[in-house]
XYZ file of C-alpha atoms in Angstrom:
657
model
C 154.405 115.684 57.582
C 152.859 118.727 59.297
C 153.127 118.712 63.092
C 149.337 118.712 63.593
C 148.919 115.642 61.371
C 151.768 113.898 63.208
C 150.104 114.568 66.587
C 146.749 113.303 65.306
C 148.401 110.123 64.010
C 150.060 109.529 67.385
C 146.751 110.062 69.187
C 145.020 107.632 66.817
C 147.707 104.976 67.376
C 147.417 105.439 71.151
C 143.623 105.133 70.964
C 143.853 101.968 68.878
C 146.349 100.451 71.325
C 144.053 101.256 74.280
C 141.116 99.708 72.426
C 143.154 96.605 71.650
C 144.194 96.277 75.304
C 140.575 96.686 76.411
C 139.390 94.047 73.947
C 142.198 91.758 75.084
C 141.200 92.235 78.720
C 137.557 91.454 77.907
C 138.558 88.376 75.933
C 140.623 87.243 78.919
C 137.503 87.322 81.130
C 136.006 83.855 81.338
C 133.580 82.200 83.684
C 132.997 78.485 83.277
C 132.365 75.208 85.057
C 135.268 72.896 85.827
C 133.516 69.536 85.857
C 136.750 67.697 86.640
C 137.351 69.518 89.903
C 133.733 70.370 90.800
C 134.004 74.125 90.926
C 133.747 77.272 88.846
C 136.690 78.796 87.020
C 136.854 82.586 86.940
C 139.503 83.741 84.491
C 140.945 80.238 84.679
C 141.207 80.158 88.482
C 139.024 78.217 90.961
C 136.170 80.322 92.256
C 133.325 79.979 94.743
C 130.587 82.552 95.115
C 128.960 83.596 98.378
C 126.001 85.631 97.253
C 122.967 87.410 98.640
C 119.576 88.171 97.122
C 118.425 91.761 96.755
C 115.384 92.891 94.782
C 116.035 96.266 93.193
C 112.287 96.596 92.651
C 111.705 96.444 96.425
C 114.393 98.999 97.313
C 114.190 102.628 96.146
C 116.960 103.603 93.729
C 117.939 106.247 96.286
C 119.172 103.406 98.520
C 120.637 100.961 95.989
C 124.261 101.897 96.674
C 123.802 101.849 100.450
C 122.354 98.332 100.398
C 124.938 97.002 97.939
C 127.808 98.423 99.991
C 126.492 96.746 103.123
C 126.260 93.446 101.241
C 129.825 93.799 100.021
C 131.096 94.656 103.498
C 129.440 91.492 104.827
C 131.900 89.513 102.707
C 129.661 88.675 99.766
C 131.356 88.537 96.387
C 128.104 88.341 94.390
C 124.454 89.330 94.445
C 121.476 87.514 92.989
C 118.609 89.434 91.371
C 115.261 88.650 89.811
C 113.850 90.655 86.906
C 110.033 90.938 87.210
C 108.485 91.149 83.757
C 105.348 92.946 85.002
C 107.445 95.649 86.701
C 108.981 96.577 83.343
C 106.042 95.958 80.981
C 102.892 96.935 82.926
C 100.933 97.340 79.676
C 101.596 95.366 76.481
C 104.450 97.016 74.613
C 104.890 99.805 77.170
C 108.299 99.401 78.812
C 109.694 101.055 81.919
C 113.474 101.060 82.416
C 114.125 104.427 84.079
C 114.381 105.601 87.690
C 113.440 102.758 90.076
C 113.023 100.474 87.038
C 116.580 100.989 85.739
C 117.883 97.447 86.128
C 120.895 98.141 83.890
C 122.044 100.945 86.169
C 121.567 98.701 89.205
C 123.754 95.988 87.685
C 126.378 98.534 86.656
C 126.369 99.899 90.203
C 127.040 96.397 91.536
C 129.865 96.119 89.000
C 131.412 99.383 90.207
C 131.419 97.935 93.723
C 133.080 94.768 92.377
C 130.129 92.563 93.103
C 129.350 89.799 90.622
C 125.742 89.251 89.584
C 123.642 86.092 89.283
C 120.762 87.022 86.993
C 117.289 85.457 87.209
C 115.213 86.997 84.401
C 112.344 84.506 84.564
C 110.062 84.949 82.739
C 108.424 83.624 85.944
C 110.174 84.526 89.194
C 107.774 83.758 92.113
C 109.512 86.068 94.663
C 106.259 86.632 96.610
C 105.613 89.225 93.897
C 102.320 89.955 92.126
C 101.580 86.968 89.823
C 105.161 85.754 90.188
C 106.381 88.545 87.934
C 104.172 87.594 84.993
C 102.096 90.520 83.665
C 98.380 90.242 84.379
C 97.530 91.320 80.835
C 98.551 87.829 79.683
C 95.220 86.691 81.136
C 93.301 88.644 78.505
C 93.624 85.404 76.574
C 91.282 83.221 78.635
C 92.693 79.958 77.291
C 96.360 80.785 77.798
C 98.415 78.170 79.668
C 101.080 80.011 81.600
C 104.602 78.579 81.916
C 104.098 76.135 79.070
C 104.678 75.770 75.334
C 101.254 77.257 74.652
C 101.876 79.260 71.425
C 100.248 82.443 72.732
C 102.293 82.348 75.899
C 105.519 81.624 74.008
C 104.873 84.514 71.637
C 104.550 86.956 74.534
C 107.603 85.505 76.281
C 109.653 85.633 73.102
C 108.852 89.311 72.633
C 109.785 90.103 76.235
C 113.043 88.141 76.085
C 113.853 90.062 72.922
C 113.661 93.245 74.989
C 115.316 92.311 78.276
C 118.076 89.873 77.269
C 119.812 92.157 74.729
C 120.042 94.723 77.542
C 121.799 92.097 79.660
C 124.267 90.825 77.052
C 126.812 93.683 77.405
C 126.694 93.104 81.170
C 127.814 89.468 80.960
C 131.142 88.725 82.614
C 132.822 87.682 79.374
C 131.702 90.990 77.839
C 133.232 93.064 80.623
C 130.238 93.120 82.965
C 129.458 91.411 86.288
C 126.858 88.753 85.282
C 128.422 85.298 85.781
C 125.410 82.972 85.490
C 121.815 83.255 84.269
C 118.879 81.265 85.613
C 116.208 79.926 83.257
C 112.659 80.065 84.667
C 112.337 79.457 88.420
C 111.520 76.331 90.421
C 109.767 74.987 87.361
C 109.597 71.501 88.849
C 107.015 72.773 91.335
C 104.563 73.700 88.554
C 102.004 71.311 87.105
C 102.777 71.723 83.397
C 106.126 69.869 83.409
C 106.658 70.944 79.808
C 110.169 70.169 78.529
C 109.393 71.834 75.207
C 108.897 75.075 77.143
C 112.291 74.723 78.834
C 113.929 73.908 75.482
C 112.359 77.006 73.970
C 113.731 79.171 76.774
C 117.153 77.553 76.510
C 117.343 78.315 72.792
C 116.159 81.902 73.162
C 118.526 82.613 76.047
C 121.453 81.321 74.007
C 120.258 83.239 70.954
C 120.267 86.539 72.837
C 123.168 85.953 75.235
C 125.490 83.671 73.272
C 126.627 80.112 73.809
C 129.301 80.880 76.406
C 126.922 81.949 79.155
C 126.248 79.464 81.969
C 122.522 78.807 82.166
C 121.135 77.082 85.243
C 117.911 76.004 86.945
C 116.822 76.106 90.584
C 114.427 73.707 92.295
C 113.593 72.540 95.786
C 115.891 69.781 97.029
C 113.484 66.940 96.303
C 113.768 64.559 93.403
C 110.156 65.140 92.311
C 110.962 68.804 91.735
C 114.129 68.233 89.746
C 112.410 65.675 87.515
C 110.375 68.417 85.835
C 112.591 71.398 86.569
C 115.817 70.340 84.868
C 116.970 69.957 81.277
C 120.197 68.788 79.705
C 122.372 71.808 79.040
C 120.954 73.770 81.973
C 123.060 73.312 85.098
C 120.807 71.999 87.894
C 120.982 73.618 91.334
C 118.879 73.200 94.482
C 117.492 75.418 97.215
C 116.949 74.722 100.915
C 117.018 76.477 104.262
C 118.429 75.940 107.746
C 117.628 72.674 109.469
C 117.545 70.634 106.260
C 119.862 67.631 105.936
C 122.574 69.259 103.831
C 124.141 65.987 102.756
C 120.848 64.669 101.414
C 120.038 67.971 99.712
C 123.305 68.012 97.777
C 122.928 64.306 96.969
C 119.724 65.261 95.148
C 121.701 67.790 93.117
C 124.416 65.207 92.468
C 121.853 62.813 91.029
C 121.218 65.353 88.256
C 124.686 66.924 88.157
C 127.222 64.179 89.035
C 130.051 66.636 88.465
C 130.407 70.377 88.856
C 130.022 72.845 91.731
C 127.595 72.246 94.566
C 125.114 75.145 94.652
C 122.349 76.185 96.998
C 120.673 78.950 94.990
C 118.294 79.927 97.785
C 119.507 79.443 101.335
C 116.666 80.909 103.375
C 117.707 83.436 106.011
C 114.087 83.958 107.053
C 110.672 83.470 105.520
C 107.670 85.290 104.076
C 104.645 86.670 105.921
C 100.884 86.656 105.378
C 98.278 89.026 106.739
C 96.704 87.569 109.863
C 99.603 85.277 110.717
C 102.597 85.794 113.015
C 105.697 87.417 111.532
C 108.059 84.682 110.319
C 111.501 84.470 111.868
C 114.455 82.103 111.635
C 116.977 82.214 114.437
C 120.416 83.626 113.782
C 121.913 80.490 115.324
C 120.116 78.213 112.858
C 121.169 80.351 109.885
C 124.859 80.582 110.766
C 125.116 76.909 111.725
C 123.793 75.697 108.368
C 125.691 78.365 106.455
C 128.941 77.208 108.052
C 128.226 73.592 107.076
C 127.432 74.574 103.484
C 130.614 76.603 103.118
C 132.695 73.908 104.814
C 131.727 71.560 101.954
C 133.125 74.003 99.424
C 129.655 74.706 98.072
C 128.454 77.918 96.462
C 125.581 79.601 98.242
C 123.138 82.441 97.796
C 121.454 83.840 100.893
C 117.780 84.447 100.118
C 117.084 87.148 101.196
C 120.031 89.272 102.277
C 117.688 92.241 102.285
C 113.976 91.859 101.626
C 112.661 95.380 101.112
C 109.099 96.571 100.585
C 106.081 95.665 98.450
C 105.225 99.254 97.607
C 101.890 100.105 95.968
C 100.034 96.924 94.914
C 103.010 94.645 94.182
C 102.607 92.020 96.915
C 101.806 88.449 95.957
C 99.643 85.796 97.594
C 99.481 82.061 98.202
C 96.732 79.456 98.122
C 94.453 78.810 99.930
C 94.211 82.521 99.295
C 96.434 84.458 101.699
C 97.846 87.812 100.660
C 101.303 88.920 101.702
C 101.776 92.240 103.499
C 103.530 95.393 102.379
C 106.690 94.613 104.325
C 109.007 92.029 102.786
C 111.440 92.224 105.704
C 111.945 88.426 105.540
C 113.877 88.491 108.842
C 116.923 88.965 106.610
C 120.427 90.089 107.694
C 119.556 93.610 106.548
C 116.134 94.776 107.680
C 113.427 96.128 105.398
C 114.844 99.622 106.009
C 118.418 98.455 105.353
C 119.436 98.363 109.000
C 122.266 96.181 110.266
C 121.072 93.325 112.465
C 122.552 90.729 114.774
C 122.100 88.253 111.931
C 124.151 90.461 109.600
C 127.207 90.449 111.853
C 126.851 86.728 112.605
C 126.739 85.904 108.885
C 129.751 88.138 108.261
C 131.660 86.298 110.984
C 130.972 82.937 109.336
C 131.993 84.180 105.887
C 135.207 85.546 107.393
C 136.239 82.003 108.281
C 136.248 80.997 104.613
C 137.349 84.061 102.707
C 138.637 87.544 103.313
C 136.023 90.195 103.941
C 136.620 93.835 102.974
C 138.319 96.059 105.492
C 137.010 99.433 106.488
C 133.858 100.848 108.058
C 130.490 99.275 107.371
C 127.871 101.842 106.319
C 125.706 102.415 109.405
C 121.987 101.939 109.706
C 120.230 105.027 108.412
C 118.893 107.376 111.101
C 115.151 107.359 111.693
C 112.979 110.243 112.847
C 109.655 110.277 114.693
C 107.792 113.194 113.145
C 104.872 112.565 115.486
C 101.128 112.664 114.978
C 99.462 114.176 111.935
C 95.746 114.995 111.880
C 93.775 113.905 108.827
C 90.424 115.174 107.665
C 87.834 113.537 105.510
C 87.766 114.462 101.824
C 85.260 112.393 99.897
C 84.026 108.849 99.727
C 84.918 106.706 96.741
C 81.321 106.970 95.543
C 81.514 110.763 95.593
C 84.856 110.681 93.753
C 83.872 108.588 90.737
C 84.159 111.522 88.344
C 87.853 111.744 89.246
C 88.522 108.044 89.805
C 86.800 107.034 86.565
C 86.584 110.115 84.292
C 85.632 108.058 81.231
C 82.567 106.693 82.970
C 81.425 103.134 83.574
C 81.212 100.132 81.298
C 77.747 98.616 81.117
C 77.347 94.847 81.122
C 74.540 92.397 81.736
C 76.838 90.339 83.957
C 79.929 91.359 85.941
C 83.234 91.707 84.097
C 86.599 90.896 85.653
C 89.460 93.340 86.188
C 91.183 91.886 83.131
C 88.121 92.347 80.946
C 88.006 96.061 81.796
C 91.845 96.249 81.527
C 92.301 97.206 85.159
C 95.244 95.219 86.506
C 95.707 96.576 90.040
C 93.824 98.351 92.788
C 90.057 98.724 92.739
C 86.966 98.394 90.559
C 83.500 99.533 91.634
C 80.539 97.379 90.543
C 77.095 99.014 90.639
C 73.583 97.736 90.041
C 70.125 98.269 91.579
C 68.187 96.072 93.931
C 65.497 94.278 91.903
C 63.306 93.718 94.955
C 62.513 95.141 98.378
C 64.911 93.935 101.054
C 63.127 95.343 104.081
C 64.419 92.444 106.080
C 68.013 91.178 105.862
C 68.356 89.430 102.501
C 71.228 87.217 101.413
C 73.671 88.723 98.897
C 75.802 85.772 97.887
C 78.763 84.775 95.774
C 77.969 81.057 95.502
C 81.230 80.108 93.766
C 83.550 82.300 95.870
C 83.573 84.716 92.962
C 84.706 87.806 94.870
C 88.429 88.207 94.173
C 89.511 89.345 96.619
C 87.496 91.609 98.939
C 84.306 93.586 98.318
C 83.105 96.548 100.385
C 79.321 96.555 100.039
C 76.873 99.446 100.404
C 73.239 100.167 99.515
C 72.287 103.794 98.789
C 75.386 104.947 100.642
C 74.748 102.815 103.713
C 77.599 100.355 104.429
C 76.432 96.753 104.645
C 79.628 94.784 105.258
C 82.273 92.820 103.412
C 82.376 89.844 101.084
C 85.693 88.028 101.162
C 87.241 85.442 98.843
C 88.518 83.307 101.702
C 85.875 83.488 104.419
C 82.659 85.356 103.670
C 80.634 84.493 100.566
C 77.210 85.605 101.880
C 76.178 88.908 103.430
C 72.741 90.001 104.599
C 71.766 93.410 103.212
C 68.734 95.716 103.431
C 67.314 98.284 101.043
C 64.351 99.189 98.894
C 63.737 98.030 95.330
C 65.593 100.335 92.960
C 68.233 101.261 95.551
C 71.844 101.475 94.357
C 73.973 98.463 95.275
C 77.716 99.172 95.188
C 80.564 96.734 95.621
C 84.056 98.207 95.722
C 86.253 95.229 94.895
C 89.915 95.192 95.893
C 92.644 93.191 94.189
C 94.672 92.107 97.234
C 97.537 90.717 95.121
C 97.692 87.876 92.615
C 98.857 84.395 93.549
C 102.589 84.082 92.895
C 103.256 80.383 93.467
C 101.682 77.062 92.548
C 99.014 75.991 90.104
C 96.726 79.022 90.498
C 98.880 81.910 89.273
C 96.273 82.635 86.562
C 94.461 84.556 89.275
C 91.482 86.560 87.970
C 90.335 89.554 89.983
C 87.023 91.300 90.518
C 83.626 89.628 90.386
C 84.620 86.507 88.485
C 81.175 84.894 88.752
C 77.612 86.061 89.210
C 76.239 87.382 92.482
C 72.798 86.409 93.705
C 70.267 88.252 95.816
C 67.856 85.919 97.559
C 69.124 83.213 95.137
C 68.321 85.276 92.007
C 71.207 86.354 89.739
C 71.896 90.086 89.720
C 72.213 91.699 86.284
C 72.602 95.078 84.564
C 75.898 96.205 86.042
C 77.782 99.447 85.679
C 81.503 98.821 86.159
C 83.838 101.664 87.142
C 87.540 101.063 86.553
C 89.261 103.237 89.179
C 92.543 105.027 88.532
C 93.628 105.687 92.104
C 97.101 106.962 91.183
C 95.740 109.700 88.941
C 92.982 110.496 91.416
C 95.451 110.981 94.263
C 97.121 113.734 92.252
C 93.746 115.457 91.881
C 92.814 114.984 95.522
C 95.273 117.655 96.577
C 93.081 120.150 94.715
C 90.214 119.439 97.074
C 91.948 121.139 100.001
C 89.868 123.943 101.408
C 86.717 122.883 99.563
C 85.542 120.323 102.070
C 85.158 122.042 105.400
C 81.592 120.817 105.524
C 80.947 117.206 106.491
C 79.970 114.708 103.867
C 77.231 113.006 105.801
C 76.818 110.335 103.185
C 80.193 108.885 104.074
C 78.823 108.227 107.532
C 75.230 107.387 106.706
C 73.398 105.581 109.462
C 74.130 101.885 109.517
C 73.716 99.094 111.999
C 77.180 97.827 111.125
C 80.561 99.076 112.273
C 81.558 99.987 108.723
C 81.844 103.299 106.957
C 82.002 103.904 103.230
C 85.468 103.662 101.658
C 86.688 107.239 102.008
C 89.725 109.391 101.303
C 91.358 111.362 104.105
C 94.089 113.967 103.811
C 96.575 115.706 106.069
C 99.962 117.330 105.850
C 103.021 118.019 107.950
C 106.109 120.147 107.529
C 109.733 119.231 108.100
C 111.989 122.147 109.120
C 114.369 123.043 106.294
C 117.035 124.495 108.595
C 118.065 121.145 110.090
C 120.770 119.618 107.847
C 120.059 115.964 108.673
C 116.374 116.093 107.733
C 114.419 114.527 106.176
C 115.149 111.070 107.555
C 113.536 107.675 107.131
C 110.501 107.040 109.284
C 107.600 104.625 109.763
C 103.908 105.485 109.591
C 101.514 103.982 112.111
C 97.695 103.842 111.926
C 96.229 103.943 115.450
C 92.572 102.998 115.308
C 92.429 102.663 111.533
C 91.320 99.380 110.008
C 92.462 98.665 106.447
C 93.402 100.686 103.409
C 96.012 102.279 101.180
C 98.314 105.229 101.871
C 100.158 107.740 99.686
C 102.721 110.346 100.730
C 103.440 113.137 98.248
C 101.805 110.983 95.580
C 104.034 107.963 96.292
C 102.006 104.804 96.906
C 103.518 103.314 100.071
C 101.265 100.260 100.045
C 98.543 98.603 102.093
C 97.988 98.943 105.828
C 95.855 96.512 107.833
C 96.497 96.868 111.573
C 93.187 95.144 112.338
C 94.670 91.976 110.852
C 98.439 92.344 111.454
C 101.182 91.362 111.947
C 102.445 94.519 110.209
C 101.453 97.699 112.038
C 103.810 100.285 110.491
C 104.853 101.037 106.911
C 108.385 102.036 105.949
C 108.678 105.610 104.665
C 112.004 106.205 102.863
C 113.386 109.714 103.247
C 113.631 110.456 99.536
C 109.842 110.813 99.182
C 109.749 113.484 101.902
C 110.472 117.179 101.346
C 111.464 120.174 103.462
C 110.595 122.800 100.846
C 106.824 122.387 101.239
C 104.293 120.549 103.408
C 104.224 116.766 102.936
C 100.786 115.504 101.944
C 99.375 112.235 103.287
C 96.358 110.684 101.595
C 94.699 107.657 103.147
C 92.003 105.539 101.544
C 90.310 103.837 104.482
C 88.196 100.953 103.241
C 86.387 99.725 106.343
C 86.299 102.018 109.342
C 88.215 105.145 110.348
C 88.949 105.932 114.023
C 87.107 109.256 113.807
C 83.695 110.448 112.769
C 82.078 113.815 112.214
C 81.530 114.255 115.962
C 85.086 113.304 116.960
C 87.406 114.490 114.160
C 90.424 114.800 116.494
C 90.740 111.014 116.608
C 91.634 110.931 112.911
C 95.438 110.847 113.121
C 98.357 108.858 111.827
C 101.692 108.807 113.601
C 105.261 108.801 112.344
C 107.533 106.753 114.601
C 111.218 105.868 114.512
C 110.885 102.111 115.022
C 109.032 99.570 112.871
C 106.359 97.224 114.173
C 105.996 94.287 111.796
C 105.564 91.471 114.304
C 102.526 92.450 116.336
C 100.768 89.572 118.033
C 97.857 88.298 115.970
C 94.968 87.843 118.363
C 92.210 85.316 118.029
C 89.630 88.084 118.349
C 91.105 89.837 115.300
C 90.794 86.695 113.252
C 87.278 86.002 114.429
C 86.138 89.537 113.729
C 87.535 89.459 110.209
C 86.003 86.042 109.531
C 82.507 87.090 110.497
C 82.456 90.736 109.465
């Protein structure tokens, strides 16, 4: 036998032996429930997870490893993640799984850090996320019944599961990955449909795509009424509850549905969510660590929700009913702050975990440095009305009556509705939405003169003035779809007719606005707008100005090795709007309502090689006008303000304006 052939044969034998060993090692990996001894078995040995929730879709990919390392160093041996359907399929059949959407990479990164993963792929996730993770395009079917065995809904779900679950199968623990358990749906017992056929359908499809060895489970609030509709034989039932709850009673509820097996709190709340116009929610460190200690002392498994909250960038925040939108910050008062900073709560939680299992040795990654870049002057570009050729290049849709966002296939952001006044309104005349049909907030003008705001929650009638034939514009903002409860089929836009002096308004032109594309074009306006656009500040008796874009830029020295750094942007004197930096949609600001006053700016969107461009869309009232342009500034600071006191005057002003 020639020497070369002999060497090739030896290499082939070695390769086959390595493959056999690898397959043997994978086959040795098991994760199962030991019902006799009420715990999990990992590779045949008793196991208890202490996990923390992190939402990869709320943390830039740039920071995934930093956050995961901090979680590991806190003593966690697992993480829990949701998979938001709408984040990965924003349009039917158009999937996004790269960059910040690369959930497979995120899970593999956790695996490299030896963190196990508890997967919650929905299809509904809640999570204070736009429409609970369900894509808004499902609502194109007006009769669809979400989270049920409605055939149209099941068909869409089945197609999505056929995309996401095969991506997850190689990442299961028994296949060599980190995923130990998979949740089916989410807190289904809190939803009105109570459709066991729906749960059975999901159970079958999950097993079809993931195999029969995977542990499937459900999560519901620790009340019997929730578990009655949220559980199904073959899906392991778990509960969720926060500090201050009677732990014994909570686990007794789980035991009623799972007499044997591990005790599990799938969502132990380290903090709570916020709403615009309400105080920032906090839960004391003492309350968290006291209850956490009691849970662990019982031998229970626990997931800390959230361990890091993150940010609702762009338009991704959810809302609750009666309609209250959640802010851009999803800090959650968690052990790691929105910006990934270590907190008192982090070290206190780590100390408790250390009493029950060994925590990793070595340095904990520090909080990232922050930099106050200071004030940046902005100048006015154009109003939304003047920008329609860029915001809506295809032109308007004409309709006798208003169409919703869904009907014009606009799922986020803004739509402008335009008609003409059919009569003289020399004196203030009532423009009304009798059935609270403005979802969610409309900025009203007549012939370029701001009139005020119609609001889904508070203001359904507004007095306007203008001549017959004048242009009536309503810029309607989607403030975030409801993510929890019976009203997640949340239509946006003008969802019912408007009346003027009790007569229905007709003959609408509807402009679907592509703000993301427009922002890219806005940079081209630099230098062409030194003159003032008086229309944006047309005379009005109100305190409002037309929704208008502003732009500014600032440079970061390239010679300083530690720059750029994270920062926070503040809006002194501004009212409400949206902000982009270098084309990245940071989210909504609303200092007039609070409690959030600053927005987190991660360093990876900043550059030193060129000026950084800030574009602000102010919807209500800017701090400057043509006579006092110097007042038009934003400020970059090194400390966040997300818990500003909400004053009664703020609330009153917003109710009546």
